[in-house]
Amino acid sequence: MKKILIVLFTGILVFGCTNKDIEFDDFKYYSIYFPYQMPIRTIILGDEAVGDNTIDQERAFSIGLTIGGAYENRLERQITIAYAPELAENIVDAATGDTLELLPESHYDAGFLVSATDIITIPSGEMSGKTRVQLNDAFFQDPLSTGFHYILPVKIIDAGADTVLSGIPGPGAASPDPRNPDDWNIIPKDYTLFGIRYINEAHGYYLYRGQRRNLTTDEVTAYSERFLTDNPLTLLSTTSLTENIMSYVAGQATDESFRMLLNFDHSGQTLAVSSLDSTTVDVNGTGSYYTKEQGESESYNGNKHRTIYLTYTYSDGTDNYAVNDSLVFVDTDVRFEEYTVTIYEP
C-alpha cells in the first residue's frame, strides 16, 4: 500500500507540472532608432533578385526605423522625422575619396519634402515602421545614379514618450559630430545617411559561352564547356537604364581592350551591340534576350534564367570575325553594404 501511494504521489508531481511560456519584462523605456546610419541601397530593376524586389520595380524604396527595449510593441507609435541636409555637408566616401552629394530634390518625392517633416507609424504588434521614397525619371536619367554618389539624410526629431538613441558624447567633444565615431562613447542612431543607386534590368553576372569564326581563314574557335555551369562568368555592368558594358568580346578579355556596349530595347526584347571608345576592336551586331518565363531561355540546376543571345562581327585591325555568344544569368552580385565617411574642412 505504501508503495502504491508513493507511485501515485510521484505521478501527480510529474503530470501536475506543465511547461509555461517564459515571459520577460520589457525595459523601463522604449528606444527608437535607425538600425543603420550609413547603408547603401541598390535599386534592382531586374526580374531575378534574391528576396522581394517589388518596391524596386516600382522605382521606390523605404527608409525604416525600429524599436528597442521591448519584446512586444503594444501601442501604435508615431515618430516624426525630418530632412537633414546639413548631415551631407563636407564629407567624402572614406573608401574611395569620392565626394558624396545630396540626392537632388528633383530626383524623388517624399513626405518630408512636402511639409519639411514626415510621420513614420509603427503599428501595434510591429517592431518597425517605414516611409516610402518614390524615385522619378530624373534619377534614372542621371549617369551619377548608377554608382554610389548620392545620399539622402534623415533624422528623428520627435518620438513622443519614447527615448531616441541620440548617443553619448565622449569626454572633450565640445561639438560632437554625429558622423564622427571618435566624438562619441556611444554613437548616435537618431539619423541615417541613406546611400542610393540603381542597376538596370540586364545588370549582373552571366555564364558565358560561344564561338568565333575567322572570316579570312574560316577557322572556328569555340569557347564553350560541355556543362553550362562550367563556363566562365562575365559581368554586364550598368551605365544607363538601357545600356550595359560587357567585359568580353568573342571570348577574350584583356584589360580595356576587349569590351563592348549592349544597348537594350526592352519593348522588343532586342539589343544592339557596338564598340566602346576605349577598346581596340570594332564591334557591330545585334541580339535578343528572354526572361526566365519564356521558352527560349536556358536553364541550369533545374531552373530557367534570363538568357541573352548575341550575333556580331568584330575586327581587331588585322582580321574580321563573326561571333555567336549566349549568356545565362546567374546573380546581380548585390549585397548589403555600409560605408564610412571622412569629414573635411570647407
Short mmCIF file of N, CA and C in Angstrom, two decimals, residues 177-324:
data_model
loop_
_atom_site.label_atom_id
_atom_site.label_comp_id
_atom_site.label_asym_id
_atom_site.label_seq_id
_atom_site.Cartn_x
_atom_site.Cartn_y
_atom_site.Cartn_z
N ASP A 177 30.21 65.60 -33.63
CA ASP A 177 29.61 65.42 -34.95
C ASP A 177 29.03 64.01 -35.01
N PRO A 178 27.74 63.85 -35.28
CA PRO A 178 27.15 62.50 -35.28
C PRO A 178 27.80 61.57 -36.29
N ARG A 179 28.45 62.13 -37.30
CA ARG A 179 29.07 61.30 -38.34
C ARG A 179 30.47 60.82 -37.97
N ASN A 180 31.02 61.36 -36.89
CA ASN A 180 32.39 61.03 -36.48
C ASN A 180 32.36 60.15 -35.24
N PRO A 181 32.62 58.85 -35.38
CA PRO A 181 32.53 57.96 -34.21
C PRO A 181 33.53 58.30 -33.11
N ASP A 182 34.62 59.00 -33.46
CA ASP A 182 35.62 59.35 -32.45
C ASP A 182 35.09 60.37 -31.44
N ASP A 183 33.99 61.04 -31.78
CA ASP A 183 33.41 62.04 -30.88
C ASP A 183 32.47 61.43 -29.84
N TRP A 184 32.29 60.11 -29.85
CA TRP A 184 31.22 59.51 -29.05
C TRP A 184 31.70 58.31 -28.25
N ASN A 185 31.19 58.23 -27.02
CA ASN A 185 31.31 56.98 -26.26
C ASN A 185 30.30 55.96 -26.76
N ILE A 186 29.08 56.42 -27.00
CA ILE A 186 28.04 55.60 -27.63
C ILE A 186 27.54 56.38 -28.83
N ILE A 187 27.68 55.81 -30.02
CA ILE A 187 27.36 56.55 -31.23
C ILE A 187 25.86 56.78 -31.35
N PRO A 188 25.45 57.90 -31.92
CA PRO A 188 24.02 58.18 -32.08
C PRO A 188 23.41 57.35 -33.21
N LYS A 189 22.15 57.01 -33.01
CA LYS A 189 21.40 56.28 -34.03
C LYS A 189 20.09 57.00 -34.37
N ASP A 190 20.12 58.31 -34.22
CA ASP A 190 18.91 59.10 -34.50
C ASP A 190 18.91 59.69 -35.90
N TYR A 191 19.80 59.22 -36.75
CA TYR A 191 19.87 59.72 -38.13
C TYR A 191 20.29 58.59 -39.06
N THR A 192 20.09 58.81 -40.35
CA THR A 192 20.62 57.90 -41.36
C THR A 192 21.02 58.70 -42.58
N LEU A 193 22.17 58.36 -43.13
CA LEU A 193 22.63 58.92 -44.40
C LEU A 193 22.45 57.82 -45.44
N PHE A 194 21.30 57.83 -46.07
CA PHE A 194 20.86 56.71 -46.91
C PHE A 194 21.47 56.84 -48.30
N GLY A 195 22.46 56.00 -48.61
CA GLY A 195 23.04 55.99 -49.95
C GLY A 195 22.10 55.31 -50.93
N ILE A 196 22.03 55.82 -52.17
CA ILE A 196 21.08 55.29 -53.14
C ILE A 196 21.69 55.25 -54.54
N ARG A 197 21.49 54.13 -55.23
CA ARG A 197 21.93 53.95 -56.62
C ARG A 197 21.02 52.90 -57.25
N TYR A 198 21.22 52.61 -58.55
CA TYR A 198 20.39 51.59 -59.18
C TYR A 198 21.21 50.75 -60.15
N ILE A 199 20.71 49.55 -60.45
CA ILE A 199 21.20 48.74 -61.55
C ILE A 199 20.03 48.42 -62.46
N ASN A 200 20.30 48.33 -63.77
CA ASN A 200 19.21 48.15 -64.72
C ASN A 200 18.79 46.68 -64.84
N GLU A 201 17.85 46.44 -65.73
CA GLU A 201 17.23 45.11 -65.83
C GLU A 201 18.19 44.01 -66.24
N ALA A 202 19.22 44.36 -67.01
CA ALA A 202 20.14 43.34 -67.53
C ALA A 202 21.38 43.15 -66.67
N HIS A 203 21.60 44.02 -65.71
CA HIS A 203 22.83 44.00 -64.92
C HIS A 203 23.03 42.67 -64.20
N GLY A 204 24.28 42.21 -64.17
CA GLY A 204 24.59 41.02 -63.39
C GLY A 204 25.66 40.17 -64.03
N TYR A 205 25.96 39.06 -63.35
CA TYR A 205 26.92 38.08 -63.86
C TYR A 205 26.18 37.01 -64.65
N TYR A 206 26.81 36.60 -65.76
CA TYR A 206 26.22 35.61 -66.66
C TYR A 206 27.24 34.52 -66.97
N LEU A 207 26.76 33.29 -67.08
CA LEU A 207 27.56 32.21 -67.66
C LEU A 207 27.69 32.49 -69.15
N TYR A 208 28.92 32.39 -69.65
CA TYR A 208 29.24 32.92 -70.98
C TYR A 208 29.89 31.85 -71.85
N ARG A 209 29.35 31.66 -73.05
CA ARG A 209 29.92 30.69 -73.99
C ARG A 209 29.60 31.11 -75.41
N GLY A 210 30.33 30.53 -76.39
CA GLY A 210 30.07 30.88 -77.78
C GLY A 210 31.16 30.38 -78.69
N GLN A 211 31.18 30.94 -79.91
CA GLN A 211 32.24 30.61 -80.85
C GLN A 211 32.46 31.78 -81.81
N ARG A 212 33.69 31.88 -82.32
CA ARG A 212 34.02 32.91 -83.30
C ARG A 212 34.64 32.25 -84.54
N ARG A 213 34.35 32.84 -85.69
CA ARG A 213 34.88 32.31 -86.96
C ARG A 213 35.69 33.39 -87.65
N ASN A 214 36.92 33.06 -87.99
CA ASN A 214 37.77 33.98 -88.74
C ASN A 214 37.28 34.01 -90.18
N LEU A 215 36.83 35.17 -90.64
CA LEU A 215 36.22 35.28 -91.96
C LEU A 215 37.24 35.19 -93.08
N THR A 216 38.53 35.27 -92.75
CA THR A 216 39.58 35.14 -93.76
C THR A 216 40.01 33.69 -93.90
N THR A 217 40.28 33.03 -92.78
CA THR A 217 40.78 31.65 -92.82
C THR A 217 39.68 30.61 -92.64
N ASP A 218 38.51 31.06 -92.22
CA ASP A 218 37.37 30.18 -91.91
C ASP A 218 37.63 29.28 -90.70
N GLU A 219 38.65 29.61 -89.92
CA GLU A 219 38.94 28.85 -88.70
C GLU A 219 37.91 29.19 -87.63
N VAL A 220 37.39 28.15 -86.95
CA VAL A 220 36.38 28.33 -85.90
C VAL A 220 37.00 28.02 -84.54
N THR A 221 36.80 28.93 -83.60
CA THR A 221 37.28 28.75 -82.23
C THR A 221 36.08 28.75 -81.30
N ALA A 222 35.91 27.64 -80.57
CA ALA A 222 34.79 27.54 -79.62
C ALA A 222 35.30 27.81 -78.21
N TYR A 223 34.52 28.55 -77.45
CA TYR A 223 34.79 28.77 -76.02
C TYR A 223 33.52 28.38 -75.28
N SER A 224 33.35 27.07 -75.14
CA SER A 224 32.13 26.53 -74.56
C SER A 224 32.42 25.19 -73.90
N GLU A 225 32.07 25.08 -72.62
CA GLU A 225 32.24 23.83 -71.90
C GLU A 225 31.00 22.96 -72.05
N ARG A 226 31.18 21.67 -71.83
CA ARG A 226 30.07 20.73 -72.00
C ARG A 226 28.91 21.07 -71.07
N PHE A 227 29.23 21.33 -69.81
CA PHE A 227 28.19 21.68 -68.84
C PHE A 227 28.13 23.19 -68.70
N LEU A 228 26.93 23.73 -68.78
CA LEU A 228 26.74 25.17 -68.77
C LEU A 228 27.42 25.84 -67.60
N THR A 229 27.31 25.24 -66.42
CA THR A 229 27.84 25.88 -65.21
C THR A 229 29.36 25.84 -65.13
N ASP A 230 30.03 25.15 -66.06
CA ASP A 230 31.49 25.14 -66.09
C ASP A 230 32.06 26.30 -66.89
N ASN A 231 31.21 27.08 -67.52
CA ASN A 231 31.67 28.20 -68.33
C ASN A 231 32.02 29.40 -67.45
N PRO A 232 32.86 30.30 -67.95
CA PRO A 232 33.25 31.46 -67.15
C PRO A 232 32.10 32.45 -66.99
N LEU A 233 32.27 33.36 -66.04
CA LEU A 233 31.29 34.41 -65.80
C LEU A 233 31.76 35.71 -66.45
N THR A 234 30.81 36.45 -66.99
CA THR A 234 31.08 37.80 -67.46
C THR A 234 30.07 38.74 -66.84
N LEU A 235 30.51 39.96 -66.56
CA LEU A 235 29.64 40.95 -65.92
C LEU A 235 29.08 41.91 -66.97
N LEU A 236 27.77 42.11 -66.92
CA LEU A 236 27.13 43.20 -67.65
C LEU A 236 26.89 44.31 -66.63
N SER A 237 27.67 45.38 -66.71
CA SER A 237 27.59 46.46 -65.72
C SER A 237 26.76 47.61 -66.26
N THR A 238 25.97 48.21 -65.38
CA THR A 238 25.03 49.26 -65.75
C THR A 238 25.75 50.57 -66.05
N THR A 239 25.42 51.17 -67.20
CA THR A 239 25.87 52.53 -67.49
C THR A 239 24.69 53.49 -67.67
N SER A 240 23.50 52.94 -67.92
CA SER A 240 22.27 53.74 -68.00
C SER A 240 21.10 52.78 -67.87
N LEU A 241 19.88 53.30 -68.00
CA LEU A 241 18.71 52.42 -67.91
C LEU A 241 18.72 51.33 -68.96
N THR A 242 19.30 51.60 -70.13
CA THR A 242 19.22 50.65 -71.25
C THR A 242 20.58 50.13 -71.69
N GLU A 243 21.67 50.62 -71.11
CA GLU A 243 22.99 50.25 -71.62
C GLU A 243 23.82 49.53 -70.56
N ASN A 244 24.56 48.52 -71.05
CA ASN A 244 25.48 47.76 -70.20
C ASN A 244 26.80 47.57 -70.92
N ILE A 245 27.87 47.58 -70.16
CA ILE A 245 29.18 47.25 -70.70
C ILE A 245 29.45 45.77 -70.43
N MET A 246 29.90 45.07 -71.47
CA MET A 246 30.26 43.65 -71.35
C MET A 246 31.77 43.54 -71.42
N SER A 247 32.35 42.77 -70.52
CA SER A 247 33.80 42.74 -70.36
C SER A 247 34.49 41.70 -71.23
N TYR A 248 33.77 41.06 -72.15
CA TYR A 248 34.35 40.11 -73.08
C TYR A 248 33.93 40.47 -74.50
N VAL A 249 34.82 40.21 -75.46
CA VAL A 249 34.47 40.23 -76.88
C VAL A 249 34.97 38.92 -77.47
N ALA A 250 34.05 38.11 -77.98
CA ALA A 250 34.39 36.85 -78.64
C ALA A 250 35.24 35.95 -77.76
N GLY A 251 34.90 35.90 -76.48
CA GLY A 251 35.61 35.02 -75.57
C GLY A 251 36.92 35.55 -75.07
N GLN A 252 37.22 36.80 -75.37
CA GLN A 252 38.51 37.38 -75.00
C GLN A 252 38.30 38.60 -74.10
N ALA A 253 39.14 38.71 -73.10
CA ALA A 253 39.08 39.86 -72.21
C ALA A 253 40.51 40.24 -71.84
N THR A 254 40.93 41.42 -72.28
CA THR A 254 42.28 41.89 -72.00
C THR A 254 42.21 43.32 -71.52
N ASP A 255 42.13 43.50 -70.22
CA ASP A 255 42.01 44.83 -69.64
C ASP A 255 40.87 45.59 -70.30
N GLU A 256 41.17 46.76 -70.88
CA GLU A 256 40.14 47.58 -71.51
C GLU A 256 40.02 47.29 -73.00
N SER A 257 40.88 46.42 -73.54
CA SER A 257 40.94 46.24 -74.99
C SER A 257 39.74 45.52 -75.56
N PHE A 258 39.24 44.52 -74.86
CA PHE A 258 38.12 43.73 -75.36
C PHE A 258 36.90 43.94 -74.48
N ARG A 259 36.15 44.97 -74.81
CA ARG A 259 34.88 45.25 -74.15
C ARG A 259 33.91 45.78 -75.20
N MET A 260 32.62 45.66 -74.93
CA MET A 260 31.65 46.19 -75.88
C MET A 260 30.41 46.68 -75.15
N LEU A 261 29.60 47.45 -75.87
CA LEU A 261 28.41 48.08 -75.31
C LEU A 261 27.16 47.37 -75.82
N LEU A 262 26.27 47.01 -74.89
CA LEU A 262 24.98 46.41 -75.24
C LEU A 262 23.90 47.44 -74.94
N ASN A 263 23.10 47.77 -75.95
CA ASN A 263 22.02 48.76 -75.79
C ASN A 263 20.69 48.04 -75.98
N PHE A 264 19.91 47.94 -74.90
CA PHE A 264 18.70 47.12 -74.88
C PHE A 264 17.46 47.92 -75.27
N ASP A 265 16.63 47.31 -76.10
CA ASP A 265 15.29 47.82 -76.38
C ASP A 265 14.32 46.89 -75.66
N HIS A 266 13.89 47.28 -74.47
CA HIS A 266 13.11 46.37 -73.64
C HIS A 266 11.71 46.13 -74.19
N SER A 267 11.22 47.05 -75.00
CA SER A 267 9.88 46.84 -75.55
C SER A 267 9.86 45.71 -76.56
N GLY A 268 10.97 45.52 -77.28
CA GLY A 268 11.01 44.47 -78.29
C GLY A 268 11.92 43.33 -77.95
N GLN A 269 12.54 43.38 -76.75
CA GLN A 269 13.47 42.35 -76.28
C GLN A 269 14.61 42.11 -77.26
N THR A 270 15.08 43.20 -77.84
CA THR A 270 16.23 43.14 -78.74
C THR A 270 17.32 44.08 -78.20
N LEU A 271 18.49 43.98 -78.80
CA LEU A 271 19.56 44.86 -78.39
C LEU A 271 20.54 45.08 -79.52
N ALA A 272 21.28 46.18 -79.44
CA ALA A 272 22.34 46.49 -80.39
C ALA A 272 23.69 46.29 -79.71
N VAL A 273 24.65 45.78 -80.47
CA VAL A 273 26.00 45.53 -79.97
C VAL A 273 26.95 46.48 -80.69
N SER A 274 27.76 47.21 -79.93
CA SER A 274 28.66 48.19 -80.55
C SER A 274 29.95 48.31 -79.76
N SER A 275 30.89 49.09 -80.31
CA SER A 275 32.20 49.28 -79.68
C SER A 275 32.13 50.32 -78.58
N LEU A 276 33.11 50.27 -77.71
CA LEU A 276 33.35 51.33 -76.73
C LEU A 276 34.54 52.15 -77.21
N ASP A 277 34.54 53.42 -76.86
CA ASP A 277 35.63 54.30 -77.30
C ASP A 277 36.98 53.83 -76.80
N SER A 278 36.99 53.19 -75.62
CA SER A 278 38.26 52.81 -75.01
C SER A 278 38.82 51.49 -75.54
N THR A 279 38.09 50.79 -76.41
CA THR A 279 38.53 49.49 -76.87
C THR A 279 39.32 49.60 -78.16
N THR A 280 40.05 48.54 -78.48
CA THR A 280 40.86 48.50 -79.70
C THR A 280 40.21 47.65 -80.78
N VAL A 281 38.98 47.19 -80.56
CA VAL A 281 38.29 46.38 -81.55
C VAL A 281 37.04 47.10 -82.03
N ASP A 282 36.68 46.86 -83.29
CA ASP A 282 35.49 47.46 -83.89
C ASP A 282 34.39 46.41 -83.89
N VAL A 283 33.31 46.65 -83.15
CA VAL A 283 32.25 45.66 -82.96
C VAL A 283 30.93 46.20 -83.49
N ASN A 284 30.17 45.34 -84.18
CA ASN A 284 28.83 45.69 -84.64
C ASN A 284 27.97 44.44 -84.65
N GLY A 285 26.73 44.56 -84.16
CA GLY A 285 25.86 43.40 -84.20
C GLY A 285 24.54 43.64 -83.50
N THR A 286 23.81 42.55 -83.31
CA THR A 286 22.50 42.62 -82.67
C THR A 286 22.37 41.47 -81.69
N GLY A 287 21.24 41.44 -81.01
CA GLY A 287 20.98 40.36 -80.08
C GLY A 287 19.53 40.32 -79.67
N SER A 288 19.19 39.32 -78.89
CA SER A 288 17.84 39.19 -78.34
C SER A 288 17.97 38.64 -76.92
N TYR A 289 16.96 38.92 -76.10
CA TYR A 289 17.00 38.39 -74.74
C TYR A 289 15.63 37.89 -74.34
N TYR A 290 15.64 36.95 -73.40
CA TYR A 290 14.41 36.28 -72.98
C TYR A 290 14.39 36.19 -71.46
N THR A 291 13.23 36.43 -70.88
CA THR A 291 13.08 36.32 -69.43
C THR A 291 13.02 34.84 -69.04
N LYS A 292 13.11 34.59 -67.74
CA LYS A 292 13.12 33.21 -67.25
C LYS A 292 11.80 32.50 -67.51
N GLU A 293 10.73 33.26 -67.77
CA GLU A 293 9.43 32.65 -68.03
C GLU A 293 9.27 32.21 -69.49
N GLN A 294 10.14 32.65 -70.37
CA GLN A 294 9.98 32.37 -71.79
C GLN A 294 10.69 31.09 -72.19
N GLY A 295 10.13 30.41 -73.18
CA GLY A 295 10.64 29.11 -73.57
C GLY A 295 12.04 29.14 -74.14
N GLU A 296 12.46 30.26 -74.71
CA GLU A 296 13.79 30.35 -75.32
C GLU A 296 14.91 30.49 -74.30
N SER A 297 14.56 30.77 -73.05
CA SER A 297 15.60 30.93 -72.02
C SER A 297 16.18 29.57 -71.64
N GLU A 298 17.44 29.59 -71.19
CA GLU A 298 18.14 28.36 -70.83
C GLU A 298 18.06 28.11 -69.32
N SER A 299 18.44 26.90 -68.93
CA SER A 299 18.30 26.53 -67.51
C SER A 299 19.56 25.84 -67.01
N TYR A 300 19.74 25.88 -65.71
CA TYR A 300 20.74 25.08 -65.02
C TYR A 300 20.23 24.81 -63.61
N ASN A 301 20.68 23.72 -63.04
CA ASN A 301 20.23 23.31 -61.70
C ASN A 301 18.71 23.25 -61.60
N GLY A 302 18.06 22.91 -62.71
CA GLY A 302 16.62 22.72 -62.71
C GLY A 302 15.79 23.97 -62.81
N ASN A 303 16.42 25.14 -62.98
CA ASN A 303 15.67 26.39 -63.06
C ASN A 303 16.07 27.18 -64.30
N LYS A 304 15.07 27.82 -64.92
CA LYS A 304 15.33 28.65 -66.08
C LYS A 304 15.75 30.05 -65.63
N HIS A 305 16.57 30.70 -66.47
CA HIS A 305 17.09 32.02 -66.12
C HIS A 305 17.12 32.91 -67.36
N ARG A 306 17.15 34.22 -67.11
CA ARG A 306 17.25 35.19 -68.19
C ARG A 306 18.41 34.81 -69.12
N THR A 307 18.16 34.87 -70.42
CA THR A 307 19.16 34.44 -71.40
C THR A 307 19.29 35.49 -72.50
N ILE A 308 20.51 35.76 -72.91
CA ILE A 308 20.80 36.73 -73.96
C ILE A 308 21.59 36.03 -75.06
N TYR A 309 21.17 36.22 -76.31
CA TYR A 309 21.88 35.69 -77.47
C TYR A 309 22.41 36.86 -78.29
N LEU A 310 23.70 36.79 -78.65
CA LEU A 310 24.35 37.85 -79.40
C LEU A 310 24.90 37.32 -80.72
N THR A 311 24.73 38.10 -81.78
CA THR A 311 25.30 37.81 -83.09
C THR A 311 25.99 39.08 -83.57
N TYR A 312 27.31 39.04 -83.73
CA TYR A 312 28.02 40.26 -84.10
C TYR A 312 29.31 39.93 -84.85
N THR A 313 29.87 40.96 -85.45
CA THR A 313 31.18 40.86 -86.09
C THR A 313 32.13 41.82 -85.40
N TYR A 314 33.40 41.50 -85.48
CA TYR A 314 34.38 42.45 -84.96
C TYR A 314 35.68 42.34 -85.76
N SER A 315 36.43 43.43 -85.73
CA SER A 315 37.72 43.49 -86.39
C SER A 315 38.77 43.91 -85.39
N ASP A 316 39.90 43.22 -85.40
CA ASP A 316 41.00 43.58 -84.49
C ASP A 316 42.08 44.38 -85.21
N GLY A 317 41.75 44.86 -86.41
CA GLY A 317 42.72 45.62 -87.20
C GLY A 317 43.47 44.77 -88.20
N THR A 318 43.43 43.46 -88.01
CA THR A 318 44.11 42.54 -88.92
C THR A 318 43.11 41.61 -89.59
N ASP A 319 42.27 40.96 -88.79
CA ASP A 319 41.29 40.02 -89.31
C ASP A 319 39.88 40.43 -88.88
N ASN A 320 38.90 39.90 -89.62
CA ASN A 320 37.49 40.09 -89.28
C ASN A 320 36.92 38.76 -88.79
N TYR A 321 35.98 38.85 -87.83
CA TYR A 321 35.42 37.66 -87.21
C TYR A 321 33.90 37.77 -87.13
N ALA A 322 33.23 36.61 -87.23
CA ALA A 322 31.80 36.52 -86.96
C ALA A 322 31.62 35.72 -85.68
N VAL A 323 30.75 36.20 -84.79
CA VAL A 323 30.66 35.64 -83.44
C VAL A 323 29.21 35.35 -83.07
N ASN A 324 29.01 34.24 -82.37
CA ASN A 324 27.73 33.92 -81.73
C ASN A 324 27.99 33.62 -80.26
#
